[in-house]
Coordinates of C-alpha atoms in Angstrom, one line a residue:
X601 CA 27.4 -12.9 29.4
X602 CA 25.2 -9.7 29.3
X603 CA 21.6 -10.9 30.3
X604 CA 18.4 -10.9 28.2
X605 CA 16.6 -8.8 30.3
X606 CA 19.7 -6.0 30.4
X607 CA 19.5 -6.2 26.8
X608 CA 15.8 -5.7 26.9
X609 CA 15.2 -3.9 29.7
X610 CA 12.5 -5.6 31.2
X611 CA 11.9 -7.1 34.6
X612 CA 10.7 -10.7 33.1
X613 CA 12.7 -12.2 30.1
X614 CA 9.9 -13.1 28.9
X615 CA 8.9 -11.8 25.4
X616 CA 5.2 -11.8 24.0
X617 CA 5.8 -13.1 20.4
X618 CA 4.3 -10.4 17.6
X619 CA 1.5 -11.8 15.9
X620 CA 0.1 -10.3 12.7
X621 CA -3.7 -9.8 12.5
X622 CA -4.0 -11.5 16.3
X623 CA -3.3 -8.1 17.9
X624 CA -2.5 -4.9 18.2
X625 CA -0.6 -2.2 20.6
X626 CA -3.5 -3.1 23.0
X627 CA -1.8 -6.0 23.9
X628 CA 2.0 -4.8 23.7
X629 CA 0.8 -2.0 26.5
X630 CA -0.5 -4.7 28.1
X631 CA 2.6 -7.0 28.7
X632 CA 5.2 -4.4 29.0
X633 CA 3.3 -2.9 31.9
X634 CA 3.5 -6.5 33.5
X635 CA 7.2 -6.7 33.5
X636 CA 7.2 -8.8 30.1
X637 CA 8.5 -7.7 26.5
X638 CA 5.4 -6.6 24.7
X639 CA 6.3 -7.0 20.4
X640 CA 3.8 -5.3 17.7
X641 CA 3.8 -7.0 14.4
X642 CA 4.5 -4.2 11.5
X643 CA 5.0 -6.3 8.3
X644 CA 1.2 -6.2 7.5
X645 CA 0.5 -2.4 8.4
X646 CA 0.7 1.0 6.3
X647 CA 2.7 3.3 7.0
X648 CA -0.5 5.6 8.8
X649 CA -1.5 2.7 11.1
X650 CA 1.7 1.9 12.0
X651 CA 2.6 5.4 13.1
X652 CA -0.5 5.2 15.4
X653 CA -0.2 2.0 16.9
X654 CA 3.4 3.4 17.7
X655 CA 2.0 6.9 19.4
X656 CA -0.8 4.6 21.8
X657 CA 2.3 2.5 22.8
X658 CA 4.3 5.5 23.6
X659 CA 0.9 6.9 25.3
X660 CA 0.2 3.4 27.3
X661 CA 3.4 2.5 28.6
X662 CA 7.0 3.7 29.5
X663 CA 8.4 0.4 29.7
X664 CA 10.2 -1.0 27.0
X665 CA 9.1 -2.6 23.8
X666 CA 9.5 -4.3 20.7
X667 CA 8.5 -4.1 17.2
X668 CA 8.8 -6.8 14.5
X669 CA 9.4 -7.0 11.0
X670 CA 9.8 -9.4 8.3
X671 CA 13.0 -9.4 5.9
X672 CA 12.1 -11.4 2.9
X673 CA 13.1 -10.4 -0.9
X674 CA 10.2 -10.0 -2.9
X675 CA 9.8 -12.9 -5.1
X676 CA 9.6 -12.0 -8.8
X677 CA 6.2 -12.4 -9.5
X678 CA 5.1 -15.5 -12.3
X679 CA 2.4 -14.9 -14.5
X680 CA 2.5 -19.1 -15.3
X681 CA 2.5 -19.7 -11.3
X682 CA 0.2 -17.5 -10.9
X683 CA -2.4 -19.0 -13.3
X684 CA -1.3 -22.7 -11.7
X685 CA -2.6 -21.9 -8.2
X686 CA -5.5 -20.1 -9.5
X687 CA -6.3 -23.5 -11.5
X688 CA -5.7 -25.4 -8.5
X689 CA -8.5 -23.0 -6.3
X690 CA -10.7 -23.1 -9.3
X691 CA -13.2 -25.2 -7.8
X692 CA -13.6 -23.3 -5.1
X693 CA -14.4 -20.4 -6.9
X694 CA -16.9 -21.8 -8.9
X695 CA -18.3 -23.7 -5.2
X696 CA -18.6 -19.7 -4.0
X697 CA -19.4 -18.0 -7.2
X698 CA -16.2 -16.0 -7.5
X699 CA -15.0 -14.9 -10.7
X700 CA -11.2 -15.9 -10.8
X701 CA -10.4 -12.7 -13.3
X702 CA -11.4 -10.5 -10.6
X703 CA -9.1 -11.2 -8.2
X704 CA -5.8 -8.6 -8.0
X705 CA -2.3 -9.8 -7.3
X706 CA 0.1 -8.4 -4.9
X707 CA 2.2 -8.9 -1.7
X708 CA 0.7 -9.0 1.2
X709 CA 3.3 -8.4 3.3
X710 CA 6.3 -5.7 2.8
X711 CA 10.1 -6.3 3.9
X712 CA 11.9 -4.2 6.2
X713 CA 13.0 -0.8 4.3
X714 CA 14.5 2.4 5.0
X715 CA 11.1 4.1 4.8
X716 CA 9.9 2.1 7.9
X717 CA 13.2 2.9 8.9
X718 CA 12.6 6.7 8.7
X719 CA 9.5 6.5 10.4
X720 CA 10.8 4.3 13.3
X721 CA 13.0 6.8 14.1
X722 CA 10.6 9.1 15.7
X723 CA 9.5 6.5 18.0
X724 CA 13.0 5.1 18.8
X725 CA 11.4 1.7 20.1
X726 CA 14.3 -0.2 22.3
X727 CA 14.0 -3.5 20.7
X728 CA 13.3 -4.6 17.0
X729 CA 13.2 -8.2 16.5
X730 CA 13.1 -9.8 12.6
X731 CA 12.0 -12.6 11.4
X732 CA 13.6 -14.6 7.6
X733 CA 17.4 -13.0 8.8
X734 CA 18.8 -9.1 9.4
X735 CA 17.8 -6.0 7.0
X736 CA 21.1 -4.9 5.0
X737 CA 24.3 -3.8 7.3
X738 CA 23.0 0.2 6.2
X739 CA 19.3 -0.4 7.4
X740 CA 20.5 -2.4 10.5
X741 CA 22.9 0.6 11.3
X742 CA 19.9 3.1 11.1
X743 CA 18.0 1.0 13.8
X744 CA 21.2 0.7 16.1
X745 CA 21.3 4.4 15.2
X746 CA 19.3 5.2 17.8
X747 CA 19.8 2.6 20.5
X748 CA 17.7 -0.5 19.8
X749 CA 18.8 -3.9 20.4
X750 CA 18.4 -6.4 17.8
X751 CA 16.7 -9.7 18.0
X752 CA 16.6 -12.5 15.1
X753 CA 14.8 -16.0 14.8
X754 CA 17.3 -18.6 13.8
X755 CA 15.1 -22.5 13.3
X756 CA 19.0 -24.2 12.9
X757 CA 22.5 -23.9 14.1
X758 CA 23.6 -22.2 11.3
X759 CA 20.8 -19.8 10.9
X760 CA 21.8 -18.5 14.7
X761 CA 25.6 -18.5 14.1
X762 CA 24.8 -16.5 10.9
X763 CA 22.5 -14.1 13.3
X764 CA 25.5 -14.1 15.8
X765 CA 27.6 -13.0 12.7
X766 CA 25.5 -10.5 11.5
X767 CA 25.0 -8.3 14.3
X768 CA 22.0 -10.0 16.3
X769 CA 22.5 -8.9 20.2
X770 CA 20.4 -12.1 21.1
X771 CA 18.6 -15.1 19.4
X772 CA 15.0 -16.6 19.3
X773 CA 15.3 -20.2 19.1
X774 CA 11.9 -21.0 17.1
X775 CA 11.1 -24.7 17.6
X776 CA 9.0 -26.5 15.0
X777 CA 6.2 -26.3 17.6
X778 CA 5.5 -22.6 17.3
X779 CA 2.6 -21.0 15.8
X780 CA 2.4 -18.8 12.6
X781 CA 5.4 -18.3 10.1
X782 CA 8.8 -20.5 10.2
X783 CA 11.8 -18.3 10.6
X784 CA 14.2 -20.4 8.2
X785 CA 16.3 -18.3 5.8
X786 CA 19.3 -20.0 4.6
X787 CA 17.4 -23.3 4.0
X788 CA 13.7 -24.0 2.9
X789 CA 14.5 -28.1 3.8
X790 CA 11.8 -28.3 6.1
X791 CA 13.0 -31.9 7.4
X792 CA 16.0 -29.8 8.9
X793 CA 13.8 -28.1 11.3
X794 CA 13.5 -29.0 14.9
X795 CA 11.5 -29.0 17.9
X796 CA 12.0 -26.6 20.7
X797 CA 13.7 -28.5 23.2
X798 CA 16.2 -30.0 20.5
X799 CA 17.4 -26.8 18.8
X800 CA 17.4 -25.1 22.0
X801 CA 20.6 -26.3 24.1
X802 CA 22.4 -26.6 20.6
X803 CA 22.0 -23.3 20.1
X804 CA 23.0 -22.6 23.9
X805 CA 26.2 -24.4 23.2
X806 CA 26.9 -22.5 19.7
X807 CA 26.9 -19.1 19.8
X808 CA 27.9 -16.7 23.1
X809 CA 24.7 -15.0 22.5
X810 CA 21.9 -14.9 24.5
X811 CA 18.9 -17.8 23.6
X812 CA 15.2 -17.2 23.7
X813 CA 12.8 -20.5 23.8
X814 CA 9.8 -19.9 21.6
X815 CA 7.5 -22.9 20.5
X816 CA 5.0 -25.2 22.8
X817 CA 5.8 -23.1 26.1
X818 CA 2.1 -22.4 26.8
X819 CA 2.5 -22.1 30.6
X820 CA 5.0 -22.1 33.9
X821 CA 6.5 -25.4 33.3
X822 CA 7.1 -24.8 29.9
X823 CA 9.6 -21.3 31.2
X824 CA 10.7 -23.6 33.9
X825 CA 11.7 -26.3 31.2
X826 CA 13.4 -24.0 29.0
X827 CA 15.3 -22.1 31.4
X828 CA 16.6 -25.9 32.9
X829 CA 17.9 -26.3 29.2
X830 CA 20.1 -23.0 29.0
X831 CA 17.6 -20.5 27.8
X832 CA 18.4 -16.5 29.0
X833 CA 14.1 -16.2 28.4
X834 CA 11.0 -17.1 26.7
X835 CA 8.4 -16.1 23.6
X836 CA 5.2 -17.0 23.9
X837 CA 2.6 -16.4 21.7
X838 CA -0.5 -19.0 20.9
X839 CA -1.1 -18.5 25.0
X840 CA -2.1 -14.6 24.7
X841 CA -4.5 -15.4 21.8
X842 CA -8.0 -15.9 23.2
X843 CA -7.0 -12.7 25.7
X844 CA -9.5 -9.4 25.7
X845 CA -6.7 -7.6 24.2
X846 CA -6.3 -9.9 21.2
X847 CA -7.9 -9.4 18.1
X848 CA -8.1 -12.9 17.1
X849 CA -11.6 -13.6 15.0
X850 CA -14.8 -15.4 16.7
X851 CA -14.1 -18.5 13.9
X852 CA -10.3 -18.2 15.0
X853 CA -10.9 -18.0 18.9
X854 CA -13.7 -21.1 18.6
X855 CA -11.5 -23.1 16.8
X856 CA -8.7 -22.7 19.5
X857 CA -10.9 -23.3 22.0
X858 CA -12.0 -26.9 20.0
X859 CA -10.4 -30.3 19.9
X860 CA -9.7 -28.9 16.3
X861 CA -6.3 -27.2 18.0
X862 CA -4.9 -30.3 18.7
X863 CA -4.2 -30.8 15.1
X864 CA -2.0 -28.1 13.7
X865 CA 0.3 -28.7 10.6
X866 CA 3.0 -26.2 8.4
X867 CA 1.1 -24.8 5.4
X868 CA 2.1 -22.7 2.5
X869 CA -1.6 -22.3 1.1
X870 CA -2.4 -19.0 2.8
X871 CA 1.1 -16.8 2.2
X872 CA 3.1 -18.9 0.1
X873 CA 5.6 -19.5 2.7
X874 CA 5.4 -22.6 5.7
X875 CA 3.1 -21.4 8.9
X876 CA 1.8 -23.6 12.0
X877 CA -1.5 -23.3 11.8
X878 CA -4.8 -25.4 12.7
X879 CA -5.9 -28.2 9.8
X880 CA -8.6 -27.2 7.6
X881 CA -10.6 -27.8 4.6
X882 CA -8.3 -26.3 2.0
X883 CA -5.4 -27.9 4.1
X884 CA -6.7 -30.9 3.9
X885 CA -8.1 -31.5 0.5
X886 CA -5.0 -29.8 -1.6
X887 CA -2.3 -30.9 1.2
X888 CA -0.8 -28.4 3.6
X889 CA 2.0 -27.8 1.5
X890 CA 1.2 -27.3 -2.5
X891 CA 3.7 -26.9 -4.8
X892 CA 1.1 -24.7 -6.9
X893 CA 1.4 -21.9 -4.4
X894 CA 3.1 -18.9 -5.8
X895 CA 6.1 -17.6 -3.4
X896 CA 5.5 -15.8 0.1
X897 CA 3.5 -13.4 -0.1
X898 CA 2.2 -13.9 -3.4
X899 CA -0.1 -17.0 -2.7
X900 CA -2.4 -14.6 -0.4
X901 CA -4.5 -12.6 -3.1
X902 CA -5.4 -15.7 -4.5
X903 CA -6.9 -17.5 -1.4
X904 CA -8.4 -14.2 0.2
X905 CA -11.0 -14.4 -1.5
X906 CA -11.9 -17.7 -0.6
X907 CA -11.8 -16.6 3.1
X908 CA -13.9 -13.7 3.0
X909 CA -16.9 -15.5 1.2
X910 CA -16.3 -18.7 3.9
X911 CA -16.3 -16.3 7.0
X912 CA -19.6 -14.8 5.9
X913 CA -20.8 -18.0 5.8
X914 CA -19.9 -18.4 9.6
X915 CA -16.6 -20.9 8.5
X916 CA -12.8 -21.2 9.1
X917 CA -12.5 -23.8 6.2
X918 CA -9.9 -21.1 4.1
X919 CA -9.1 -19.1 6.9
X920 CA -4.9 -19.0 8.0
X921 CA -5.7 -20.3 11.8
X922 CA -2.5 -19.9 13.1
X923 CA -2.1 -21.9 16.6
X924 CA 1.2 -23.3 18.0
X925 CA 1.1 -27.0 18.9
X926 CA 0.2 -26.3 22.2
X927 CA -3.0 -24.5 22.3
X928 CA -3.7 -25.8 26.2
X929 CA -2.4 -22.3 27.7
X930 CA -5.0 -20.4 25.7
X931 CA -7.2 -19.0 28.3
X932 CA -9.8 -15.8 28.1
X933 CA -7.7 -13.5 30.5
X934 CA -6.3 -10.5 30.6
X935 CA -2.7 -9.9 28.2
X936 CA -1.6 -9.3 31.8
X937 CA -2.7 -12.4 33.8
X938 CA -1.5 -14.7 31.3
X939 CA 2.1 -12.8 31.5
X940 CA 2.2 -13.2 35.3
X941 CA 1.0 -16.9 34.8
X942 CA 4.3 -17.6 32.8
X943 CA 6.8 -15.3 34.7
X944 CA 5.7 -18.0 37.9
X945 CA 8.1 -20.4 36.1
X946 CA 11.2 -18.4 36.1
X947 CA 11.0 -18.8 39.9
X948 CA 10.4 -22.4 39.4
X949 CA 13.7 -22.5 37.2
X950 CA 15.5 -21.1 40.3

């Protein structure tokens, strides 16, 4: 079997997971000149900002790296929805003074499309990794056009045989641990997702691809654990986020750095769709998953809000605080300490 760090390119398998509103190409220049697979999170930038993030990667670093996207359908939006969730924030608003009319609807995250395509092909990043399946055979074509590799995140057995199927040249085993959005797309049955070290040697023994851990690995004996169970590398993200490089919020960083991290749950209050995240008021007192929440991304414009007038306040309480289950590997170091930190267990694994 071909290796993951072949199909990367990089001296470490060891991927640094993309993380939307945590970072920015600081950090990607930052791991791939450590010998790890720095990844910048697009699905939340324009067009402009993207294109320059892309130009200071190509200015930082000539090692490789990746790029991430999301590949949902946009839901249809529901008027009726719509007005349920804002009923169900309604006391909120009134708590912060906000008038629910004002508020605007709309995505706040984009699929994959042949614009970003387009643009992408300027840069020619080696690796693209999605997350909720593959882009259409013509769009996945385009970005094998001009030499990527293509990763996918598969949460069951039949999510990475379908990846396997479909083109994927190796897949991300996300465990229930990990931080931020689940990857699921064939099933939303949340009871049929599993924890790192159980999906991973499955997957191992299912497909012929190569199979990244990612979820809970927070330091050396977490790489040295996963390799032991048949993984070709790692993806860490949660561990990176309190590093100069991240851009992770003084509420976000404090809370990670709090006993508060030890208590993370899925929630579908902030996009509409299940993310790991750290328990907190809104979480709490309407449940971490409500049914009122209009379909990812669609449940964002109506919280948002809620989070700016909180922050200002100097509180996290509607703020998405995304944190894997294993917060003890965050540490205020450099992007490129903590990726030398974690590359000391793949000579453990040995």
């Amino acid at each position: 079997m071909t290796t993951l760090k072949q199909i990367i390119g990089t001296e470490l398998p060891l991927i640094q997971a993309p993380m939307a509103g945590i970072q920015t190409s600081a950090m990607v220049i930052a791991v791939s000149n450590a010998g790890g697979l720095g990844s910048l999170p697009c699905a939340m930038l324009s067009p402009d900002v993207m294109r320059g993030e892309l130009a200071a990667i190509r200015a930082g670093t000539d090692k490789p790296y990746n790029v991430n996207f999301f590949c949902h359908t946009p839901p249809v939006p529901s008027a009726e929805r719509e007005a349920t969730w804002r009923a169900a924030l309604a006391p909120y608003y009134a708590e912060f003074g906000i008038d629910a009319a004002s508020i605007p609807t709309g995505p706040g995250r984009n699929p994959f499309s042949a614009d970003v395509a387009d643009l992408l092909a300027e840069f020619k990043p080696p690796v693209v990794s999605f997350h909720f399946g593959l882009p259409s055979e013509a769009l996945l074509a385009q970005v094998r056009g001009w030499g990527a590799k293509v990763l996918g995140s598969a949460t069951t057995v039949d999510e990475a045989l379908w990846l396997e199927a479909h083109g994927a040249d190796a897949v991300i085993a996300q465990g229930l641990e990990a931080g931020g959005h689940r990857g699921h797309f064939l099933s939303h049955d949340l009871t049929k997702q599993l924890g790192t070290f159980a999906l991973l040697p499955q997957l191992v023994r299912a497909i012929k691809l190569p199979v990244i851990a990612a979820g809970g690995i927070a330091d050396a004996d977490g790489v040295a654990a996963a390799m032991a169970l048949g993984a070709a590398g790692v993806q860490v993200g949660t561990a990176y986020m309190l590093t100069p490089e991240a851009t992770t919020s003084k509420l976000h960083r404090a809370a990670l750095k709090s006993d508060a991290a030890r208590h993370t749950a899925l929630t579908n209050l902030f996009t509409g769709r299940p993310a790991r995240g750290i328990v907190n008021r809104v979480m709490r007192e309407l449940g971490p998953i409500g049914a009122a929440a209009p379909e990812f991304p669609l449940a964002t414009s109506g919280i948002a809000p809620l989070r700016a007038k909180a922050e200002a306040q100097g509180s996290g309480d509607f703020s998405p605080l995304w944190s894997g289950q294993n917060a003890t590997g965050c540490r205020e170091v450099s992007s490129a300490e903590v990726t030398r930190a974690l590359a000391q267990g793949f000579s453990a694994s040995l």
